[in-house]
Tab-separated table of C-alpha atoms and ligand atoms in Angstrom:
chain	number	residue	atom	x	y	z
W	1	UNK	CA	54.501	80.055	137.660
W	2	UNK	CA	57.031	82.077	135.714
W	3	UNK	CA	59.620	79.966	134.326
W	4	UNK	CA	63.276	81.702	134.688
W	5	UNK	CA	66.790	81.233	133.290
W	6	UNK	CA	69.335	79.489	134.795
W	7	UNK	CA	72.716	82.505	133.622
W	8	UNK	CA	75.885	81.631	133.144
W	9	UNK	CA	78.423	84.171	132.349
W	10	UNK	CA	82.266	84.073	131.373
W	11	UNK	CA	84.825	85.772	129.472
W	12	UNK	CA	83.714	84.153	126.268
W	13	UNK	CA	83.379	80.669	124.748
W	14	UNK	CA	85.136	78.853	128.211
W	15	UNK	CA	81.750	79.200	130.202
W	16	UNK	CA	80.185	76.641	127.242
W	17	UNK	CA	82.235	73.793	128.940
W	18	UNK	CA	80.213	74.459	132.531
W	19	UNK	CA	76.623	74.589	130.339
W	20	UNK	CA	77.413	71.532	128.712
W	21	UNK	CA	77.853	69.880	132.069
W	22	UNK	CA	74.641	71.666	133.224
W	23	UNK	CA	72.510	70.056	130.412
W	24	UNK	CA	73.584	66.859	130.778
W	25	UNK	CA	72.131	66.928	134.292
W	26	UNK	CA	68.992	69.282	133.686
W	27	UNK	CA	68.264	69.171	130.134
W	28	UNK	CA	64.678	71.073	130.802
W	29	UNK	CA	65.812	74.189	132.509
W	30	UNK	CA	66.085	77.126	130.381
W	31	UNK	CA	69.434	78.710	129.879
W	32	UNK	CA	70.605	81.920	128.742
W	33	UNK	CA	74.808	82.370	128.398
W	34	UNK	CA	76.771	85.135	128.210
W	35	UNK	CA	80.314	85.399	126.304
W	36	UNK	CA	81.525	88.658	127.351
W	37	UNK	CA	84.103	88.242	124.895
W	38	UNK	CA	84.266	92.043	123.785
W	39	UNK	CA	86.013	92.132	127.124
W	40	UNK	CA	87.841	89.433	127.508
W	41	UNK	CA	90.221	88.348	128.198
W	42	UNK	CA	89.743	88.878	132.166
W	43	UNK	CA	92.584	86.783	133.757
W	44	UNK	CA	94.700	89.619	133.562
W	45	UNK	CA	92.515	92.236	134.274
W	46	UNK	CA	92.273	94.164	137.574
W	47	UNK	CA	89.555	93.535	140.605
W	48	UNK	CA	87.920	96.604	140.096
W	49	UNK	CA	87.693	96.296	136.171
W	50	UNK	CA	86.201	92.632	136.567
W	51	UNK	CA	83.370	94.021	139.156
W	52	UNK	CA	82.616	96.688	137.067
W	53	UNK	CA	81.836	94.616	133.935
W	54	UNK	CA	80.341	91.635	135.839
W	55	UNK	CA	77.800	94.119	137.333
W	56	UNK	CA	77.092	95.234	133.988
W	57	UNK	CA	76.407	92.028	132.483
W	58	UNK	CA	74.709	90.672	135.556
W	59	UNK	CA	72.466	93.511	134.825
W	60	UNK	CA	71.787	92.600	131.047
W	61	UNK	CA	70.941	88.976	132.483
W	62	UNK	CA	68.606	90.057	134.983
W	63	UNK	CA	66.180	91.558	132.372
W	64	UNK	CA	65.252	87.826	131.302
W	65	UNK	CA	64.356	86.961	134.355
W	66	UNK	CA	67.271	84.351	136.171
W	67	UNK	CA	66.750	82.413	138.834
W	68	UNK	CA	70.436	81.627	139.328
W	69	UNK	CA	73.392	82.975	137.592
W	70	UNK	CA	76.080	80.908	137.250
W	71	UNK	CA	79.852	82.527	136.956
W	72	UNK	CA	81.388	80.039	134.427
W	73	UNK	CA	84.567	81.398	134.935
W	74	UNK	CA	86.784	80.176	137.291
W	75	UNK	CA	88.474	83.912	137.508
W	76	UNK	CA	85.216	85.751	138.170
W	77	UNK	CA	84.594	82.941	140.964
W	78	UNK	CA	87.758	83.838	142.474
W	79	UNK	CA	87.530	87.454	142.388
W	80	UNK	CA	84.045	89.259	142.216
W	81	UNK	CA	81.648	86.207	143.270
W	82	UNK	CA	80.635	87.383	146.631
W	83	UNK	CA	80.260	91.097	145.586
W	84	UNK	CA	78.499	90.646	142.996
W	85	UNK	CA	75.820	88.609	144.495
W	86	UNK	CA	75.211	90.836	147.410
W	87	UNK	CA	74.656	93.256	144.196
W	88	UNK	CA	72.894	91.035	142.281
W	89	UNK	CA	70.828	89.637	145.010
W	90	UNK	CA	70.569	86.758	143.069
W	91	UNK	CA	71.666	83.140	144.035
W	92	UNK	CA	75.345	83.020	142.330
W	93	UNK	CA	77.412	79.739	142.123
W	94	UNK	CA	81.262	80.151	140.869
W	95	UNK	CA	83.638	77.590	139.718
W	96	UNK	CA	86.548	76.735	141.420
W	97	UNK	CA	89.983	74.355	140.754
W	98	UNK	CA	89.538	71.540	143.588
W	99	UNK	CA	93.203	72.103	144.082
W	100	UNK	CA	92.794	71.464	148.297
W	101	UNK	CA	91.157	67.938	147.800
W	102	UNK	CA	93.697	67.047	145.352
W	103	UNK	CA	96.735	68.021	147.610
W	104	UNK	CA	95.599	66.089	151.018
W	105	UNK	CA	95.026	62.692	148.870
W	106	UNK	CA	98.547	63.364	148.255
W	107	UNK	CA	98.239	63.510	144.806
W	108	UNK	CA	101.349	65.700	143.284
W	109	UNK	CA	98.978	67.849	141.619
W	110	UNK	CA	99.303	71.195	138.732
W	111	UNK	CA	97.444	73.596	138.852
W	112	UNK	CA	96.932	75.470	135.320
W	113	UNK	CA	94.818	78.848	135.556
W	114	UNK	CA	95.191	82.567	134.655
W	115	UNK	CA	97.061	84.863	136.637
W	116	UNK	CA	94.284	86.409	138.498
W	117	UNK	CA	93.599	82.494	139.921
W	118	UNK	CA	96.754	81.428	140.047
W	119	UNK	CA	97.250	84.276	142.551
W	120	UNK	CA	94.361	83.370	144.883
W	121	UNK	CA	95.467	79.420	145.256
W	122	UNK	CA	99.883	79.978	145.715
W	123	UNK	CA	100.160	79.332	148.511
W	124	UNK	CA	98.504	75.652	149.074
W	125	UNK	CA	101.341	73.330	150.363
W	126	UNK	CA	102.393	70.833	147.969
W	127	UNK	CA	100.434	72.141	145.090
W	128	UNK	CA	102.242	73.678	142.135
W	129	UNK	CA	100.536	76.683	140.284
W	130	UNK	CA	100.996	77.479	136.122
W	131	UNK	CA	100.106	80.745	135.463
W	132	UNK	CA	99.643	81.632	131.899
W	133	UNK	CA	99.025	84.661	130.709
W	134	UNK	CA	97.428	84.921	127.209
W	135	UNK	CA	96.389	80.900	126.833
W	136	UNK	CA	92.688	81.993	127.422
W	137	UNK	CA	93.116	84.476	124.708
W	138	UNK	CA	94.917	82.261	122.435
W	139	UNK	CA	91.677	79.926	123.038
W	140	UNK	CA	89.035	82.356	122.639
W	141	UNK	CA	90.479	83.141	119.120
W	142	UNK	CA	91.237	79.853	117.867
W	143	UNK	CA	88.683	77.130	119.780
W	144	UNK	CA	89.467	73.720	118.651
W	145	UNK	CA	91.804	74.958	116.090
W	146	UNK	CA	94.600	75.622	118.858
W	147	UNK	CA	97.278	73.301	118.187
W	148	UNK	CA	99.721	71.506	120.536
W	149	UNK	CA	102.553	73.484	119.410
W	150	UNK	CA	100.648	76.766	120.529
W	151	UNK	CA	99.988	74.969	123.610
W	152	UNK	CA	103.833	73.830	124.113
W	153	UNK	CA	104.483	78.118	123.640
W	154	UNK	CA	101.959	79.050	126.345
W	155	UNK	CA	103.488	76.701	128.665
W	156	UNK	CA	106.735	77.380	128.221
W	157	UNK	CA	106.216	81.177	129.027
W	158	UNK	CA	103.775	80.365	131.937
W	159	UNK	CA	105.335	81.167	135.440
W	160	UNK	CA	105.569	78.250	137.997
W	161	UNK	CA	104.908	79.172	141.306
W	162	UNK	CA	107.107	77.981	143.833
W	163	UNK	CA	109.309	78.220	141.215
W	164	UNK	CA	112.180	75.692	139.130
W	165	UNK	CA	111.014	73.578	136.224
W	166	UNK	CA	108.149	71.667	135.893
W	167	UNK	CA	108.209	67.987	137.381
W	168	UNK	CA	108.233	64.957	135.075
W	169	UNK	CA	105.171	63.301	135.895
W	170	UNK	CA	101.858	64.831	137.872
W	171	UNK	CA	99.170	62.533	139.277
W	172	UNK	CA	96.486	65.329	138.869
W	173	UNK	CA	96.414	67.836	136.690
W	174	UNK	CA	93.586	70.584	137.450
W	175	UNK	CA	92.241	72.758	134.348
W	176	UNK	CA	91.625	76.412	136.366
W	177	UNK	CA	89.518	78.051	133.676
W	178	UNK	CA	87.019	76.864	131.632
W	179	UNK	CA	88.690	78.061	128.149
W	180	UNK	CA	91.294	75.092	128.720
W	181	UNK	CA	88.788	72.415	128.363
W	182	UNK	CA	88.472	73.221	124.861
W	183	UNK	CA	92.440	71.626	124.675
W	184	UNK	CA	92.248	69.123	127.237
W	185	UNK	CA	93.390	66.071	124.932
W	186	UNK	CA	96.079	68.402	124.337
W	187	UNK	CA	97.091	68.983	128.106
W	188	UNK	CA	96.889	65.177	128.589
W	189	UNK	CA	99.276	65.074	126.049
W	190	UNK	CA	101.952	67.520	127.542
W	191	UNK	CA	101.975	66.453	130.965
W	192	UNK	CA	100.404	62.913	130.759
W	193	UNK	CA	98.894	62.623	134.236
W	194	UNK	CA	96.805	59.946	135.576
W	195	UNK	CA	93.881	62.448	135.410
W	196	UNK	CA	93.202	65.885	134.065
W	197	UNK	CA	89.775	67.524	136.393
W	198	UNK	CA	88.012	70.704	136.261
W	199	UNK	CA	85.973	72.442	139.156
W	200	UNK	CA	82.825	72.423	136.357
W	201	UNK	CA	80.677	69.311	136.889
W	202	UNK	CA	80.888	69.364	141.115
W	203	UNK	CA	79.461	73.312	139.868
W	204	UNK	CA	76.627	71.699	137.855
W	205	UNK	CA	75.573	69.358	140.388
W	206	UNK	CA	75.103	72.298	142.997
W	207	UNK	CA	73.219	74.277	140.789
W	208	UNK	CA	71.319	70.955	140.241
W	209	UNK	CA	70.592	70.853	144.069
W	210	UNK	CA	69.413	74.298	144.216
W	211	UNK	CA	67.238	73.946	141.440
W	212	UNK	CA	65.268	70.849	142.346
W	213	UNK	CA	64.579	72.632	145.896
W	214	UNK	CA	61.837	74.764	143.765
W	215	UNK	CA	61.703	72.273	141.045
W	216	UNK	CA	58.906	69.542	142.151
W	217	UNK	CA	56.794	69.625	139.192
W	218	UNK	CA	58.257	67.632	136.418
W	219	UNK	CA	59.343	70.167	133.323
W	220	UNK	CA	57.899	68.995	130.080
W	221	UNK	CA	59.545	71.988	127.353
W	222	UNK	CA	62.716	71.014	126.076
W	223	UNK	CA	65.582	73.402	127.182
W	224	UNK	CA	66.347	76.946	125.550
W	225	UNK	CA	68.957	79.605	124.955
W	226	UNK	CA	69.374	82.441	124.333
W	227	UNK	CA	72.536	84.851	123.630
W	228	UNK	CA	72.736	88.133	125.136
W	229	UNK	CA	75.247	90.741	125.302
W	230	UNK	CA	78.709	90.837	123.458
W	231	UNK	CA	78.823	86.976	122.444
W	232	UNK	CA	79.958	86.810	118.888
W	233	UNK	CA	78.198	85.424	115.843
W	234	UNK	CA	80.731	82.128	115.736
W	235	UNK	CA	80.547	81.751	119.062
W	236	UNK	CA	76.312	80.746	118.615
W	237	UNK	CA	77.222	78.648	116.077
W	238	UNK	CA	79.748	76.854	118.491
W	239	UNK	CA	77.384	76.586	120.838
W	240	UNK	CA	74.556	75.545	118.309
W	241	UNK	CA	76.800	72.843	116.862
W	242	UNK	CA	77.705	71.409	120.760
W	243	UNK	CA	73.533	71.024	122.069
W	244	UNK	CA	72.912	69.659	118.120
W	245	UNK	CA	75.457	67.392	118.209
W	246	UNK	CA	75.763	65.979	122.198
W	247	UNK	CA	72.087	66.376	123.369
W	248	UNK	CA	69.370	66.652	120.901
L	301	DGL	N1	87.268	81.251	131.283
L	301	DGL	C1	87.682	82.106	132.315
L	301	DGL	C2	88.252	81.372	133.501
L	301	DGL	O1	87.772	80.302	133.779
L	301	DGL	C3	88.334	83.399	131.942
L	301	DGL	C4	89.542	83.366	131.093
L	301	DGL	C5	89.971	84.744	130.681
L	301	DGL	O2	89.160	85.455	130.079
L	301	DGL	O3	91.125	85.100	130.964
L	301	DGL	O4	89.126	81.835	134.192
C-alpha cells in the first residue's frame, strides 16, 4: 500500500513545536511541513486572506500524497479549519488553546495568542485573553535568539481583554500559537504560573488515534521530511538540528 504524509502547515517555524510532539508519539510516519513564512505572519491577517493561502498550500501538500494534514497553527484552527477541509477533502486536525477546561477547574488562567485567536475565545467567563500583535513575527525572525526583554515589549503593548492590568499571579498560563513555545522558559519567567500548556500534544495524540485506525501493520522505515513551499533555508536547518538532536 502507498505510504502517505502526515502535513502539517503553519505560518512558519511555530508548526515545528506540534511535529516535534507528533514524532515523539509516531516516530515512523512520514512527515512533510510547511512554513508558509513568505506569508506570515497570519494572526493579523483577514479570514478571507488566510483561506485563500491555506487553500493554496493545502494544494502544494496534496501533490505528495497526505493522508492527514495537520494545521499547526492555532490561528488557522480557529479560522479556516472547517472550510478548508470540506475543500481539501482531506482529514484536517487544528490546534486549539484548552482555555474552557482550564476555566471550569477554576484555575485563574491567561490566555496568550494572536489577535485573530484572541478574538474567537473573549468571551469565556473567567478567562483573561493577551492579544499580541507582532510577538509571532518577532519569533519567526529571531527563534531562540528572542530575548526576555523583547518579550517584556510585546507584552506590555499586548491588549488584555476584559481589560485593566494584568493580575499578579496566574495558575495556568495557555501558549495560543505555536511560535510562543519557542520562548516558553521565557513566559514562565514573566508570569511565573504553576503551569504554562499548549493545545499541541492533546493535537498529536488525535492524529495518533486516527492514524493507528489504518495503521495495523507495524512500520519498519524510519520517519521522513520533506520541505515544501515557502519554508526558508534556516528554517530546515532548525528543523534538521531539532529531529538530530531530540530523536535520532
Ligand atoms: N503559529 C501560528 C499560531 O499558532 C501563527 C502565528 C502567526 O503567523 O501570526 O497562531
Amino acid at each position: 500500500m502507498e505510504e502517505k504524509y502526515i502535513a502539517l502547515l503553519d505560518s512558519g517555524v511555530g508548526g515545528l513545536a506540534l511535529l516535534y510532539e507528533l514524532i515523539k508519539i509516531m516516530p515512523h510516519e512520514k512527515y512533510i511541513y510547511l512554513g508558509d513564512n513568505k506569508n506570515a505572519p497570519y494572526g493579523s491577517r483577514t479570514q478571507s486572506d488566510l483561506l485563500e493561502l491555506s487553500v493554496k498550500n493545502t494544494e502544494e501538500l496534496m501533490r505528495y500524497g497526505i493522508k492527514a494534514l495537520v494545521l499547526a497553527c492555532n490561528t488557522l484552527s480557529a479560522t479556516v479549519l472547517h472550510k478548508l477541509e470540506y475543500y481539501a477533502r482531506v482529514k484536517t486536525f487544528g490546534v486549539y488553546p484548552p482555555a474552557e477546561s482550564c476555566v471550569m477547574r477554576g484555575e485563574r488562567t491567561l490566555l496568550c495568542a494572536t489577535p485573530l485567536t484572541a478574538g474567537k475565545y473573549t468571551g469565556i467567563k473567567g478567562l483573561d485573553v493577551l492579544s499580541l500583535n507582532e510577538l509571532a513575527k518577532d519569533v519567526e525572525r529571531k527563534k531562540f535568539e528572542l530575548s526576555s526583554i523583547d518579550l517584556e515589549w510585546h507584552l506590555s503593548r499586548g491588549n488584555l481583554i476584559p481589560g485593566g492590568s494584568v493580575p499578579a499571579r496566574y495558575d495556568t498560563v495557555i501558549l495560543g500559537c505555536t511560535h510562543y513555545e519557542f520562548i516558553k522558559s521565557k513566559f514562565y519567567d514573566h508570569f511565573r504560573p504553576r503551569r504554562i500548556i499548549s493545545g499541541c500534544a492533546l493535537t498529536a495524540r488525535m492524529v495518533k488515534d486516527f492514524c493507528s485506525i489504518g495503521n495495523k501493520t507495524k512500520k519498519v522505515s524510519k520517519n521522513q521530511l520533506i520541505f515544501a513551499g515557502e519554508c526558508a533555508y534556516e528554517n530546515r536547518l532548525f528543523f534538521e538540528t531539532v529531529v538530530k538532536g531530540s530523536f535520532m
